[in-house]
Short mmCIF file of C-alpha atoms in Angstrom, two decimals:
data_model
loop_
_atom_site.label_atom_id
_atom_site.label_comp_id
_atom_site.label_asym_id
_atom_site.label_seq_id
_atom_site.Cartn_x
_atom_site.Cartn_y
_atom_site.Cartn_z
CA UNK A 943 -1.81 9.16 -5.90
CA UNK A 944 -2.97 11.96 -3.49
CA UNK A 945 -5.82 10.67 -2.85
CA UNK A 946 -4.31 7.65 -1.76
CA UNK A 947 -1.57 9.16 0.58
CA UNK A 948 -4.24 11.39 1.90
CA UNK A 949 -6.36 7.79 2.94
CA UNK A 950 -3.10 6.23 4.51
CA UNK A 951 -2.58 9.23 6.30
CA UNK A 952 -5.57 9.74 7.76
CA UNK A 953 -5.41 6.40 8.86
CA UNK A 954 -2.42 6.21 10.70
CA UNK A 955 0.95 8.60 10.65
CA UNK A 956 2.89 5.90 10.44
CA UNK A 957 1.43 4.85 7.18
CA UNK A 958 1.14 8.29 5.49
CA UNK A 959 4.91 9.09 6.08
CA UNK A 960 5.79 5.67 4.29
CA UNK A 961 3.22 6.95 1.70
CA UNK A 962 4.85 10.38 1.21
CA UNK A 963 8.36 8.02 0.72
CA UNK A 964 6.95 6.09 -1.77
CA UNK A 965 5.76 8.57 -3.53
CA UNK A 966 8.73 10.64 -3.42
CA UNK A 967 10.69 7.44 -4.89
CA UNK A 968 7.80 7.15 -7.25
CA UNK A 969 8.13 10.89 -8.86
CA UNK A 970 12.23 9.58 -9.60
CA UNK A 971 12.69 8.15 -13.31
CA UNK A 972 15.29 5.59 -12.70
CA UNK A 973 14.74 2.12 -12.00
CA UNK A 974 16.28 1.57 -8.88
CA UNK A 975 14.06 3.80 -6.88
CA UNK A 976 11.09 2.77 -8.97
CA UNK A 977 12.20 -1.37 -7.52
CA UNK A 978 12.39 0.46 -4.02
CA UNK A 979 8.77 1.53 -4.46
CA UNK A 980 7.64 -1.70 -5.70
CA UNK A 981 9.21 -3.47 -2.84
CA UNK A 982 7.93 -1.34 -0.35
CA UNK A 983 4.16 -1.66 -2.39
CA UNK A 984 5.13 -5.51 -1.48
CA UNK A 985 5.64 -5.10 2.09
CA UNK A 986 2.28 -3.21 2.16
CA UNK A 987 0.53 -5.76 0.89
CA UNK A 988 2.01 -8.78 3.22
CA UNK A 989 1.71 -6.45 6.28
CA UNK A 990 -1.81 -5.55 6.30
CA UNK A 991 -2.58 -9.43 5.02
CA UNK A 992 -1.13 -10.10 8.32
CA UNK A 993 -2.73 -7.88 10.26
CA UNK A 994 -6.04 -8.30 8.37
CA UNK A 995 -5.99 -12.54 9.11
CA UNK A 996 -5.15 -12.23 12.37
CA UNK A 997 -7.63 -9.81 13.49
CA UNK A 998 -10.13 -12.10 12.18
CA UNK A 999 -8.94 -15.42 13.80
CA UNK A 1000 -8.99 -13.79 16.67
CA UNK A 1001 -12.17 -11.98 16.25
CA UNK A 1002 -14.45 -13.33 13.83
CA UNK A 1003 -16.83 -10.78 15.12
CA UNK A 1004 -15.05 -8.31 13.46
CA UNK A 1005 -17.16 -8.48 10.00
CA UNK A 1006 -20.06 -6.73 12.39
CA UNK A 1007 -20.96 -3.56 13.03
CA UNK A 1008 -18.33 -0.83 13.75
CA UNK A 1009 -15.56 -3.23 13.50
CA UNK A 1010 -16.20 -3.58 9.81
CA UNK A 1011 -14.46 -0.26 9.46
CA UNK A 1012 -11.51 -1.61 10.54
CA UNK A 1013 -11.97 -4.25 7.72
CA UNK A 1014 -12.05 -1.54 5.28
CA UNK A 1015 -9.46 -0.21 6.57
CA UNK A 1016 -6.85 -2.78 5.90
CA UNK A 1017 -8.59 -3.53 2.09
CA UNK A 1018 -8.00 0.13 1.72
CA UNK A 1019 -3.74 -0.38 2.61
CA UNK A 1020 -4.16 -3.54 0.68
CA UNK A 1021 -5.32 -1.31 -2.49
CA UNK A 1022 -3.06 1.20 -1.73
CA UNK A 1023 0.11 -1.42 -1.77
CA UNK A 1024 -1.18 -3.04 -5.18
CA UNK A 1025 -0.99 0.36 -6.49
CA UNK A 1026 2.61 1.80 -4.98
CA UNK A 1027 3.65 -2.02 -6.67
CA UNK A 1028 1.47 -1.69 -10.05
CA UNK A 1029 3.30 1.77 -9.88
CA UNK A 1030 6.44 0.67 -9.22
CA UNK A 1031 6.91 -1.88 -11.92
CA UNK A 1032 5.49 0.46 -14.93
CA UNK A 1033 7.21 0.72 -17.76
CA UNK A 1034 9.28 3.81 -17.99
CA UNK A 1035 12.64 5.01 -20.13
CA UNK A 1036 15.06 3.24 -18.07
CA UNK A 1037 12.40 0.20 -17.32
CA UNK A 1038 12.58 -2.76 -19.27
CA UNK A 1039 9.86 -4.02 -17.26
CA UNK A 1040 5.71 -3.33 -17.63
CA UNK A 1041 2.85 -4.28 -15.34
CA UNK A 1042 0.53 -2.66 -18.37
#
């Protein structure tokens, strides 16, 4: 989890303070702040979708050279939102639900 709030903040600020939120709701034991995290793992996800299709309609360049970084880049939030909502949704005392 460190790791992965280390990555989104060295990518941008933006994305490392919403990391450090989501992990602070993720460290909480009751369910409503664990549905928090898993929504904001889901806005993660359809953000950087966004931002990852329409960089390449616009650019299909993009898969070459140094702007294949930036492709990583967005797989990497992509991973990192699967995770906050794989997190999110595990099974817990107060959690009926499970991912696992």
């Amino acid at each position: 989890m460190l790791t992965a709030m280390g990555v989104a903040a060295l990518v941008s600020p933006l994305w490392g303070a919403f990391a450090i939120i989501t992990g602070r709701l993720l460290l909480k034991e009751n369910r409503h702040a664990r549905w928090m995290a898993a929504t904001a793992g889901i806005i993660i996800i359809a953000v950087n979708l966004i931002y990852l299709i329409s960089s390449l309609s616009y650019d299909p360049a993009m898969t070459e050279g140094n702007a294949s970084w930036w492709l990583f880049f967005y797989l990497a939030r992509i991973m990192f939102g699967a995770y906050i909502l794989a997190s999110g949704l595990k099974k817990t005392d107060n959690s009926p639900f499970a991912v696992v």
